[in-house]
Short mmCIF file of N, CA and C in Angstrom, two decimals:
data_model
loop_
_atom_site.label_atom_id
_atom_site.label_comp_id
_atom_site.label_asym_id
_atom_site.label_seq_id
_atom_site.Cartn_x
_atom_site.Cartn_y
_atom_site.Cartn_z
N MET U 26 49.14 -32.72 -34.64
CA MET U 26 47.56 -31.99 -34.26
C MET U 26 47.20 -33.10 -34.92
N PRO U 27 45.21 -32.25 -34.84
CA PRO U 27 44.24 -32.68 -34.71
C PRO U 27 43.73 -32.15 -36.46
N VAL U 28 43.26 -33.24 -37.06
CA VAL U 28 42.80 -32.52 -38.60
C VAL U 28 41.43 -32.10 -39.05
N ARG U 29 41.86 -30.68 -38.97
CA ARG U 29 41.11 -29.84 -39.37
C ARG U 29 39.61 -30.34 -40.66
N ASN U 30 38.73 -29.56 -39.93
CA ASN U 30 37.41 -29.73 -41.35
C ASN U 30 36.48 -28.84 -41.45
N PRO U 31 37.65 -27.86 -42.71
CA PRO U 31 37.36 -26.79 -43.12
C PRO U 31 35.71 -26.88 -43.42
N VAL U 32 34.94 -25.38 -43.16
CA VAL U 32 33.48 -25.16 -43.75
C VAL U 32 33.78 -25.39 -45.21
N THR U 33 32.36 -26.02 -45.77
CA THR U 33 31.89 -25.64 -47.33
C THR U 33 31.12 -25.17 -47.13
N GLN U 34 30.97 -24.64 -49.19
CA GLN U 34 29.77 -24.37 -48.80
C GLN U 34 28.45 -25.02 -49.23
N ALA U 35 28.34 -26.48 -48.59
CA ALA U 35 27.41 -27.75 -49.05
C ALA U 35 27.39 -27.92 -47.13
N ASP U 36 28.23 -27.69 -45.93
CA ASP U 36 27.54 -27.36 -44.39
C ASP U 36 27.00 -25.36 -44.05
N ARG U 37 27.50 -24.48 -45.28
CA ARG U 37 26.77 -23.04 -45.30
C ARG U 37 25.54 -23.83 -45.40
N ASP U 38 25.01 -24.52 -46.64
CA ASP U 38 24.22 -24.10 -47.24
C ASP U 38 23.18 -25.50 -46.33
N ARG U 39 23.83 -26.53 -45.78
CA ARG U 39 22.57 -26.93 -44.55
C ARG U 39 22.21 -26.68 -43.58
N VAL U 40 23.37 -25.48 -42.85
CA VAL U 40 23.07 -24.87 -41.92
C VAL U 40 21.83 -24.16 -42.46
N ALA U 41 21.82 -23.37 -42.74
CA ALA U 41 21.06 -22.32 -43.25
C ALA U 41 19.39 -23.59 -44.82
N GLU U 42 19.18 -24.78 -44.28
CA GLU U 42 17.90 -24.98 -44.34
C GLU U 42 17.01 -25.37 -43.59
N LEU U 43 18.52 -26.05 -42.04
CA LEU U 43 18.38 -26.16 -41.59
C LEU U 43 17.15 -25.47 -40.66
N HIS U 44 18.35 -24.16 -41.01
CA HIS U 44 17.97 -23.26 -39.72
C HIS U 44 16.59 -22.75 -40.10
N ALA U 45 15.64 -22.45 -41.59
CA ALA U 45 14.86 -22.70 -42.17
C ALA U 45 14.03 -23.59 -41.30
N GLU U 46 14.19 -25.04 -41.34
CA GLU U 46 13.03 -25.44 -41.47
C GLU U 46 12.23 -25.37 -39.23
N GLY U 47 12.79 -24.24 -38.40
CA GLY U 47 13.03 -24.53 -37.30
C GLY U 47 14.07 -24.84 -35.69
N LYS U 48 15.00 -25.60 -36.42
CA LYS U 48 15.92 -26.14 -35.73
C LYS U 48 16.38 -25.13 -34.94
N SER U 49 17.26 -25.97 -33.99
CA SER U 49 17.63 -25.26 -33.11
C SER U 49 19.49 -25.67 -33.44
N ARG U 50 20.19 -23.70 -33.07
CA ARG U 50 21.65 -24.64 -32.86
C ARG U 50 22.24 -25.69 -32.67
N ASN U 51 21.72 -26.11 -31.59
CA ASN U 51 22.54 -27.37 -30.30
C ASN U 51 21.86 -29.21 -31.75
N ASP U 52 21.00 -28.97 -31.83
CA ASP U 52 20.62 -29.42 -33.02
C ASP U 52 20.85 -29.78 -34.63
N ILE U 53 20.81 -28.79 -35.22
CA ILE U 53 22.24 -28.65 -36.12
C ILE U 53 23.28 -29.38 -36.19
N ALA U 54 23.92 -28.51 -34.62
CA ALA U 54 25.60 -29.04 -34.76
C ALA U 54 25.28 -30.68 -35.04
N ASP U 55 24.47 -31.28 -33.43
CA ASP U 55 24.35 -32.82 -33.83
C ASP U 55 23.88 -33.03 -35.27
N LEU U 56 23.45 -32.89 -35.73
CA LEU U 56 23.13 -33.34 -36.82
C LEU U 56 24.68 -33.56 -38.48
N MET U 57 24.87 -32.29 -37.91
CA MET U 57 26.16 -32.73 -38.94
C MET U 57 27.68 -32.67 -37.62
N ASP U 58 26.98 -32.72 -37.09
CA ASP U 58 28.31 -33.12 -36.54
C ASP U 58 29.46 -33.24 -36.01
N ARG U 59 28.98 -30.83 -36.30
CA ARG U 59 30.09 -29.77 -35.74
C ARG U 59 29.99 -29.50 -34.38
N SER U 60 30.67 -28.88 -33.38
CA SER U 60 30.56 -27.87 -32.46
C SER U 60 29.51 -26.79 -33.16
N GLY U 61 28.64 -26.22 -31.91
CA GLY U 61 27.98 -25.53 -30.93
C GLY U 61 28.32 -23.59 -31.42
N SER U 62 29.38 -23.33 -31.23
CA SER U 62 30.58 -22.75 -32.50
C SER U 62 30.65 -22.62 -32.83
N THR U 63 30.96 -23.96 -34.24
CA THR U 63 30.81 -23.47 -35.52
C THR U 63 30.47 -23.67 -36.68
N ILE U 64 28.36 -24.02 -35.77
CA ILE U 64 27.74 -23.34 -35.87
C ILE U 64 26.64 -22.45 -35.49
N SER U 65 26.95 -22.05 -34.56
CA SER U 65 27.46 -20.56 -34.60
C SER U 65 27.81 -19.49 -35.75
N GLY U 66 29.06 -20.02 -36.04
CA GLY U 66 30.14 -18.64 -36.80
C GLY U 66 29.72 -19.30 -37.61
N ILE U 67 29.06 -20.34 -39.00
CA ILE U 67 27.71 -20.17 -40.49
C ILE U 67 26.43 -19.25 -40.05
N ALA U 68 26.21 -19.35 -38.77
CA ALA U 68 24.72 -18.86 -38.62
C ALA U 68 24.89 -17.62 -38.94
N ARG U 69 26.18 -16.56 -38.69
CA ARG U 69 26.40 -15.49 -38.52
C ARG U 69 26.92 -15.23 -39.66
N LYS U 70 27.37 -15.17 -40.50
CA LYS U 70 28.67 -15.05 -41.10
C LYS U 70 26.37 -15.07 -42.29
N LEU U 71 26.50 -16.32 -42.30
CA LEU U 71 24.64 -15.89 -43.04
C LEU U 71 23.92 -15.22 -42.43
N GLY U 72 23.95 -14.45 -41.35
CA GLY U 72 23.14 -13.33 -41.26
C GLY U 72 22.19 -14.07 -40.56
N LEU U 73 22.27 -15.27 -40.07
CA LEU U 73 21.06 -15.90 -39.06
C LEU U 73 20.84 -15.76 -37.68
N THR U 74 20.46 -15.86 -36.66
CA THR U 74 19.98 -15.93 -35.89
C THR U 74 19.57 -17.13 -34.82
N PHE U 75 19.92 -17.07 -33.86
CA PHE U 75 19.43 -18.17 -32.42
C PHE U 75 18.25 -17.65 -31.69
N GLU U 76 17.94 -16.65 -31.80
CA GLU U 76 16.96 -16.55 -31.19
C GLU U 76 15.89 -16.71 -30.79
N ARG U 77 15.32 -16.72 -29.64
CA ARG U 77 13.71 -18.06 -29.60
C ARG U 77 12.83 -16.66 -28.76
N GLY U 78 13.58 -15.72 -28.68
CA GLY U 78 12.61 -14.75 -28.35
C GLY U 78 10.89 -15.39 -27.83
N PRO U 79 10.47 -15.16 -28.75
CA PRO U 79 8.63 -15.67 -28.90
C PRO U 79 8.54 -16.52 -27.90
N GLU U 80 9.60 -17.88 -28.29
CA GLU U 80 8.75 -19.18 -27.34
C GLU U 80 8.94 -18.68 -26.27
N VAL U 81 10.21 -18.03 -25.93
CA VAL U 81 10.67 -18.05 -24.37
C VAL U 81 9.74 -17.62 -23.23
N ALA U 82 9.10 -16.02 -24.14
CA ALA U 82 8.12 -15.27 -23.32
C ALA U 82 7.24 -15.94 -23.39
N SER U 83 6.66 -16.83 -24.69
CA SER U 83 5.28 -18.16 -23.97
C SER U 83 5.37 -18.56 -22.63
N ALA U 84 6.82 -19.39 -22.85
CA ALA U 84 7.41 -20.16 -21.60
C ALA U 84 7.06 -19.93 -20.77
N THR U 85 7.98 -18.23 -20.13
CA THR U 85 7.55 -17.65 -19.46
C THR U 85 6.37 -17.52 -19.01
N ALA U 86 5.15 -16.94 -19.83
CA ALA U 86 4.11 -16.41 -19.47
C ALA U 86 3.49 -17.53 -19.02
N ALA U 87 3.56 -19.40 -19.78
CA ALA U 87 2.80 -19.78 -19.27
C ALA U 87 3.34 -20.77 -17.25
N ARG U 88 4.78 -20.51 -17.04
CA ARG U 88 5.05 -20.40 -16.20
C ARG U 88 4.95 -20.30 -15.54
N GLN U 89 5.32 -18.59 -15.00
CA GLN U 89 4.04 -17.62 -14.10
C GLN U 89 2.53 -17.63 -14.15
N ALA U 90 1.74 -18.31 -14.92
CA ALA U 90 0.63 -18.84 -14.55
C ALA U 90 0.12 -20.12 -14.32
N ASP U 91 0.79 -20.87 -13.86
CA ASP U 91 1.86 -21.89 -13.71
C ASP U 91 1.92 -21.54 -11.70
N LEU U 92 3.12 -21.06 -12.08
CA LEU U 92 2.97 -20.48 -10.31
C LEU U 92 1.97 -20.03 -9.40
N GLU U 93 1.16 -19.14 -10.25
CA GLU U 93 -0.70 -17.96 -9.10
C GLU U 93 -0.79 -18.92 -9.20
N GLU U 94 -0.93 -19.96 -10.11
CA GLU U 94 -2.17 -21.54 -9.54
C GLU U 94 -1.77 -21.92 -8.48
N ARG U 95 -0.23 -22.35 -8.16
CA ARG U 95 0.14 -22.91 -6.99
C ARG U 95 -0.38 -21.92 -5.72
N ARG U 96 0.32 -20.96 -6.13
CA ARG U 96 -0.21 -20.00 -5.30
C ARG U 96 -1.37 -19.66 -4.48
N GLN U 97 -2.74 -20.05 -5.10
CA GLN U 97 -3.47 -20.22 -5.05
C GLN U 97 -4.03 -21.35 -3.82
N LEU U 98 -3.32 -22.51 -4.27
CA LEU U 98 -3.58 -23.63 -4.09
C LEU U 98 -2.77 -23.05 -2.88
N LEU U 99 -1.76 -23.44 -2.41
CA LEU U 99 -1.56 -22.95 -1.68
C LEU U 99 -1.70 -21.61 -0.26
N ALA U 100 -2.97 -20.62 -0.74
CA ALA U 100 -3.76 -19.36 0.12
C ALA U 100 -4.24 -20.24 0.27
N THR U 101 -5.42 -21.54 -0.30
CA THR U 101 -6.50 -22.39 0.02
C THR U 101 -6.33 -22.66 1.66
N ARG U 102 -5.40 -23.72 0.90
CA ARG U 102 -4.98 -24.84 2.50
C ARG U 102 -4.47 -24.07 3.90
N PHE U 103 -3.91 -22.61 3.41
CA PHE U 103 -3.23 -21.44 4.12
C PHE U 103 -5.05 -21.55 5.39
N ILE U 104 -5.90 -21.22 4.55
CA ILE U 104 -6.96 -20.21 4.68
C ILE U 104 -7.71 -21.92 6.11
N ASP U 105 -7.75 -23.28 5.23
CA ASP U 105 -8.24 -24.18 5.82
C ASP U 105 -7.69 -23.98 7.29
N ILE U 106 -6.14 -24.33 7.24
CA ILE U 106 -5.29 -24.83 8.29
C ILE U 106 -6.29 -23.13 9.22
N ALA U 107 -6.61 -21.66 8.85
CA ALA U 107 -6.94 -20.93 10.00
C ALA U 107 -8.37 -21.51 10.75
N GLU U 108 -9.46 -22.17 9.75
CA GLU U 108 -10.75 -21.79 10.09
C GLU U 108 -10.21 -23.69 11.18
N ASP U 109 -9.90 -24.39 10.55
CA ASP U 109 -9.23 -24.85 11.62
C ASP U 109 -8.58 -24.99 12.92
N SER U 110 -7.76 -24.39 13.14
CA SER U 110 -6.93 -23.54 14.35
C SER U 110 -8.32 -23.24 15.64
N LEU U 111 -8.85 -21.76 14.59
CA LEU U 111 -9.42 -21.51 15.06
C LEU U 111 -11.12 -22.42 15.92
N ASP U 112 -11.59 -23.38 15.42
CA ASP U 112 -12.48 -24.91 15.23
C ASP U 112 -11.76 -25.67 16.52
N ARG U 113 -10.56 -25.25 16.65
CA ARG U 113 -10.11 -26.75 17.54
C ARG U 113 -10.11 -25.58 19.20
N ILE U 114 -11.24 -24.74 19.14
CA ILE U 114 -10.70 -23.48 20.32
C ILE U 114 -11.89 -23.96 20.53
N TYR U 115 -13.14 -24.64 19.86
CA TYR U 115 -14.23 -24.44 21.18
C TYR U 115 -14.19 -26.51 21.72
N GLN U 116 -13.42 -27.13 20.72
CA GLN U 116 -12.79 -28.94 21.30
C GLN U 116 -12.49 -29.32 22.45
N GLU U 117 -14.00 -30.43 22.73
CA GLU U 117 -12.09 -30.59 23.72
C GLU U 117 -10.77 -30.77 23.33
N THR U 118 -10.18 -30.15 25.39
CA THR U 118 -8.31 -30.67 24.46
C THR U 118 -7.73 -31.78 26.05
N THR U 119 -6.79 -31.70 25.44
CA THR U 119 -6.51 -32.80 26.74
C THR U 119 -4.77 -31.57 26.57
N VAL U 120 -4.58 -30.72 27.94
CA VAL U 120 -3.05 -30.52 28.00
C VAL U 120 -2.54 -31.96 28.63
N TYR U 121 -0.92 -31.80 28.53
CA TYR U 121 -0.51 -32.90 29.58
C TYR U 121 1.29 -31.40 29.26
N SER U 122 2.04 -32.42 30.57
CA SER U 122 2.69 -31.95 30.96
C SER U 122 3.79 -33.31 31.53
N PHE U 123 5.21 -33.28 31.31
CA PHE U 123 6.70 -33.75 31.96
C PHE U 123 6.54 -33.03 33.16
N GLY U 124 6.74 -34.25 34.74
CA GLY U 124 7.20 -33.23 35.85
C GLY U 124 7.52 -33.55 37.36
N GLY U 125 8.82 -32.79 38.24
CA GLY U 125 8.61 -33.18 39.18
C GLY U 125 10.00 -34.57 39.10
N LYS U 126 10.42 -34.74 40.55
CA LYS U 126 11.59 -35.38 40.01
C LYS U 126 11.99 -36.73 39.85
N ASN U 127 10.57 -37.49 39.15
CA ASN U 127 10.93 -38.93 39.02
C ASN U 127 9.92 -38.37 37.27
N ASN U 128 10.23 -37.41 37.01
CA ASN U 128 9.49 -36.86 35.45
C ASN U 128 8.16 -37.55 35.14
N ASP U 129 7.42 -37.40 36.50
CA ASP U 129 5.66 -37.98 36.16
C ASP U 129 4.80 -37.02 34.45
N TYR U 130 4.54 -38.11 33.56
CA TYR U 130 3.07 -37.50 33.08
C TYR U 130 2.02 -37.04 33.38
N ASN U 131 1.94 -35.92 33.43
CA ASN U 131 -0.04 -35.36 33.76
C ASN U 131 -0.27 -34.91 33.14
N ASP U 132 -2.11 -35.60 32.40
CA ASP U 132 -2.85 -34.71 31.31
C ASP U 132 -4.27 -34.28 32.34
N HIS U 133 -4.72 -33.76 31.40
CA HIS U 133 -6.07 -33.01 31.78
C HIS U 133 -6.54 -33.24 30.64
N THR U 134 -8.27 -33.29 30.59
CA THR U 134 -8.98 -33.33 29.73
C THR U 134 -9.54 -31.64 30.46
N PHE U 135 -9.99 -31.22 29.32
CA PHE U 135 -10.74 -29.60 29.44
C PHE U 135 -11.81 -30.06 28.04
N PRO U 136 -13.33 -29.14 28.49
CA PRO U 136 -14.83 -29.24 27.39
C PRO U 136 -13.82 -27.87 26.09
N GLU U 137 -13.25 -26.86 26.38
CA GLU U 137 -13.01 -26.88 25.70
C GLU U 137 -11.45 -25.78 25.52
N ALA U 138 -10.46 -25.86 24.48
CA ALA U 138 -9.29 -25.75 24.92
C ALA U 138 -8.53 -24.19 25.75
N PRO U 139 -7.66 -24.62 26.72
CA PRO U 139 -7.22 -23.54 28.21
C PRO U 139 -6.54 -22.30 27.53
N ILE U 140 -7.33 -21.01 28.11
CA ILE U 140 -6.68 -20.49 28.57
C ILE U 140 -5.59 -19.87 26.86
N ALA U 141 -3.97 -20.61 27.62
CA ALA U 141 -2.70 -20.51 26.94
C ALA U 141 -2.90 -20.94 26.12
N GLU U 142 -3.36 -22.00 24.94
CA GLU U 142 -4.06 -23.03 23.81
C GLU U 142 -4.55 -21.97 22.82
N ARG U 143 -6.09 -21.23 23.13
CA ARG U 143 -6.98 -20.94 22.79
C ARG U 143 -5.68 -19.69 22.37
N VAL U 144 -4.72 -18.76 22.97
CA VAL U 144 -3.61 -18.10 22.38
C VAL U 144 -3.24 -18.68 20.99
N LYS U 145 -2.66 -19.81 21.23
CA LYS U 145 -1.35 -20.13 20.72
C LYS U 145 -2.74 -20.83 18.88
N LEU U 146 -3.67 -21.18 19.62
CA LEU U 146 -4.50 -21.05 18.20
C LEU U 146 -4.68 -20.13 17.57
N MET U 147 -5.22 -19.21 18.45
CA MET U 147 -5.81 -17.27 17.54
C MET U 147 -4.23 -17.72 16.77
N THR U 148 -3.92 -17.44 17.86
CA THR U 148 -1.74 -17.12 16.87
C THR U 148 -1.69 -17.83 15.55
N ALA U 149 -1.82 -19.16 15.81
CA ALA U 149 -1.64 -19.66 13.80
C ALA U 149 -2.97 -19.04 12.68
N ALA U 150 -4.26 -19.30 13.71
CA ALA U 150 -4.59 -18.57 12.17
C ALA U 150 -5.39 -17.87 11.67
N ALA U 151 -4.60 -16.67 12.86
CA ALA U 151 -4.26 -15.28 12.18
C ALA U 151 -2.89 -15.15 11.18
N ILE U 152 -1.12 -15.76 11.64
CA ILE U 152 -0.48 -16.45 10.73
C ILE U 152 -0.98 -16.53 9.26
N ALA U 153 -1.62 -17.79 9.25
CA ALA U 153 -1.70 -18.95 8.35
C ALA U 153 -3.31 -16.94 7.67
N VAL U 154 -4.01 -16.66 8.02
CA VAL U 154 -4.64 -15.90 7.00
C VAL U 154 -3.17 -14.60 6.64
N ASP U 155 -2.85 -14.17 7.78
CA ASP U 155 -1.30 -13.27 7.16
C ASP U 155 -0.56 -14.16 5.38
N LYS U 156 -0.27 -15.28 5.98
CA LYS U 156 0.45 -15.90 4.54
C LYS U 156 -0.70 -16.47 3.20
N SER U 157 -1.63 -16.25 3.95
CA SER U 157 -2.80 -16.20 2.39
C SER U 157 -3.18 -15.63 1.76
N LEU U 158 -3.01 -14.09 2.15
CA LEU U 158 -3.09 -12.28 1.74
C LEU U 158 -2.54 -12.14 1.19
N LYS U 159 -1.28 -13.01 1.57
CA LYS U 159 0.43 -12.50 0.61
C LYS U 159 0.67 -13.68 -0.99
N LEU U 160 0.18 -14.34 -0.10
CA LEU U 160 -0.03 -15.18 -1.32
C LEU U 160 -1.41 -15.33 -2.45
N ALA U 161 -2.02 -14.39 -1.86
CA ALA U 161 -3.48 -14.51 -2.86
C ALA U 161 -4.02 -12.97 -1.82
N PRO U 162 -3.35 -12.14 -2.72
CA PRO U 162 -3.61 -10.55 -2.00
C PRO U 162 -5.38 -10.51 -1.62
N ALA U 163 -6.19 -9.97 -1.09
CA ALA U 163 -7.62 -9.96 -1.65
C ALA U 163 -7.77 -9.46 -2.20
N GLU U 164 -9.72 -9.17 -3.31
CA GLU U 164 -9.28 -8.09 -3.75
C GLU U 164 -9.54 -6.74 -3.96
N SER U 165 -10.06 -6.00 -2.97
CA SER U 165 -9.73 -4.55 -3.00
C SER U 165 -9.21 -4.68 -1.15
N ASN U 166 -9.58 -3.25 -1.12
CA ASN U 166 -9.12 -2.52 0.04
C ASN U 166 -9.85 -2.65 0.84
N ALA U 167 -11.49 -2.76 0.08
CA ALA U 167 -12.67 -2.71 1.49
C ALA U 167 -12.57 -4.22 2.08
N GLY U 168 -13.43 -4.84 0.98
CA GLY U 168 -13.33 -6.09 1.87
C GLY U 168 -12.24 -6.89 2.67
N LEU U 169 -10.69 -5.83 3.01
CA LEU U 169 -9.74 -6.91 3.86
C LEU U 169 -9.63 -5.08 4.31
N ASP U 170 -10.01 -4.35 4.71
CA ASP U 170 -10.93 -3.92 5.98
C ASP U 170 -10.90 -4.20 6.37
N ALA U 171 -12.76 -4.71 6.20
CA ALA U 171 -13.69 -4.75 7.20
C ALA U 171 -13.78 -6.61 7.27
N ALA U 172 -12.75 -7.11 6.81
CA ALA U 172 -11.73 -8.50 7.21
C ALA U 172 -10.88 -8.22 8.72
N LYS U 173 -10.73 -6.85 8.87
CA LYS U 173 -9.61 -6.56 9.75
C LYS U 173 -10.39 -6.79 11.23
N SER U 174 -11.43 -5.65 10.51
CA SER U 174 -12.23 -5.66 11.31
C SER U 174 -13.48 -6.30 12.22
N MET U 175 -12.87 -7.50 11.29
CA MET U 175 -14.53 -8.41 11.63
C MET U 175 -13.23 -9.02 13.14
N LEU U 176 -11.88 -9.17 12.57
CA LEU U 176 -11.83 -9.74 12.97
C LEU U 176 -10.83 -9.73 14.69
N GLY U 177 -10.88 -8.37 14.53
CA GLY U 177 -10.28 -7.06 14.86
C GLY U 177 -11.57 -7.69 16.39
N SER U 178 -12.81 -7.70 16.20
CA SER U 178 -14.44 -7.45 16.66
C SER U 178 -14.18 -9.02 17.69
N LEU U 179 -13.37 -9.32 16.57
CA LEU U 179 -13.94 -11.67 17.38
C LEU U 179 -12.17 -11.54 18.72
N GLY U 180 -11.50 -10.61 17.91
CA GLY U 180 -10.20 -10.86 18.69
C GLY U 180 -10.70 -10.45 20.53
N ALA U 181 -11.35 -9.72 20.29
CA ALA U 181 -12.20 -8.23 21.42
C ALA U 181 -13.28 -9.36 22.67
N ALA U 182 -13.63 -9.80 21.57
CA ALA U 182 -15.34 -10.56 21.72
C ALA U 182 -14.43 -11.42 22.72
N LEU U 183 -12.90 -12.74 22.11
CA LEU U 183 -12.62 -14.02 22.90
C LEU U 183 -11.62 -13.15 24.22
N SER U 184 -11.20 -12.07 23.90
CA SER U 184 -10.99 -11.98 25.33
C SER U 184 -11.64 -11.76 26.13
N GLU U 185 -12.69 -11.31 25.74
CA GLU U 185 -13.73 -10.63 26.63
C GLU U 185 -14.29 -12.01 27.50
N TYR U 186 -14.91 -12.64 26.70
CA TYR U 186 -15.16 -14.19 26.38
C TYR U 186 -14.05 -15.39 28.41
N VAL U 187 -12.74 -15.02 27.20
CA VAL U 187 -11.30 -15.13 28.47
C VAL U 187 -11.75 -14.65 29.92
N ARG U 188 -12.42 -13.53 29.72
CA ARG U 188 -12.53 -12.99 30.92
C ARG U 188 -13.37 -13.36 32.02
N ALA U 189 -14.91 -13.69 31.28
CA ALA U 189 -15.60 -13.69 32.03
C ALA U 189 -15.46 -15.63 32.86
N GLU U 190 -14.99 -15.75 31.84
CA GLU U 190 -15.33 -17.71 32.52
C GLU U 190 -13.86 -17.24 33.36
N ASP U 191 -12.72 -16.69 33.02
CA ASP U 191 -12.01 -17.37 34.36
C ASP U 191 -12.45 -16.55 35.75
N GLU U 192 -12.56 -15.38 35.45
CA GLU U 192 -13.50 -15.02 36.67
C GLU U 192 -14.71 -15.44 37.30
N THR U 193 -15.93 -16.42 36.76
CA THR U 193 -16.77 -17.40 37.46
C THR U 193 -16.10 -18.25 37.47
N ALA U 194 -14.98 -18.60 37.54
CA ALA U 194 -13.50 -19.69 37.86
C ALA U 194 -12.92 -19.08 39.35
N ASP U 195 -12.88 -18.62 39.13
CA ASP U 195 -12.78 -16.99 40.48
C ASP U 195 -13.52 -17.04 41.60
N GLN U 196 -14.87 -17.03 40.66
CA GLN U 196 -15.88 -17.67 41.33
C GLN U 196 -16.72 -18.90 42.49
N GLY U 197 -16.27 -19.20 41.71
CA GLY U 197 -15.94 -20.65 42.28
C GLY U 197 -15.37 -21.70 43.05
N ASP U 198 -13.89 -20.74 43.02
CA ASP U 198 -13.30 -21.49 43.50
C ASP U 198 -12.85 -21.22 45.78
N GLY U 199 -13.53 -19.97 45.47
CA GLY U 199 -13.80 -19.24 46.89
C GLY U 199 -15.19 -19.95 47.27
N GLU U 200 -16.42 -20.99 46.83
CA GLU U 200 -17.39 -21.01 47.43
C GLU U 200 -17.13 -22.38 47.97
N ALA U 201 -16.13 -23.02 47.16
CA ALA U 201 -15.73 -24.60 47.71
C ALA U 201 -15.45 -25.12 48.50
#
């Protein structure tokens, strides 16, 4: 049978002393070469606890602040993506495909993104704005409503522009 190491008054005094110094249960157990449960039992009989309420609360608050900062940084990146997507609508765009029985590669460069690409870019921008607002909500609903109105107007204007471009292209095809 293993030899038991009974708890002495000196052990109790040492636990009380180390506890008063602010040592954790596990630190005391390591220093005294005892198990954590033995130290907990001694502390309980002495009316001592190892609760770390204030330390845990401050650590939790610090963690929450760190996470909030990271959410703000991600929201900023989403806004950058939205702006980049909208800027690409008016940039020269090369569209390509593979096809035919020989799986030929074909491409064509347009001065601005074609309609299908515009829709994809606008969708990407809208998703990025939505995600940024979920990570970092707008300060007030008034600003959010104004932004939604502006985006709605922008969407309507782009749709009208695309429709006019299509009509111009259709008229140009008939004259050639």
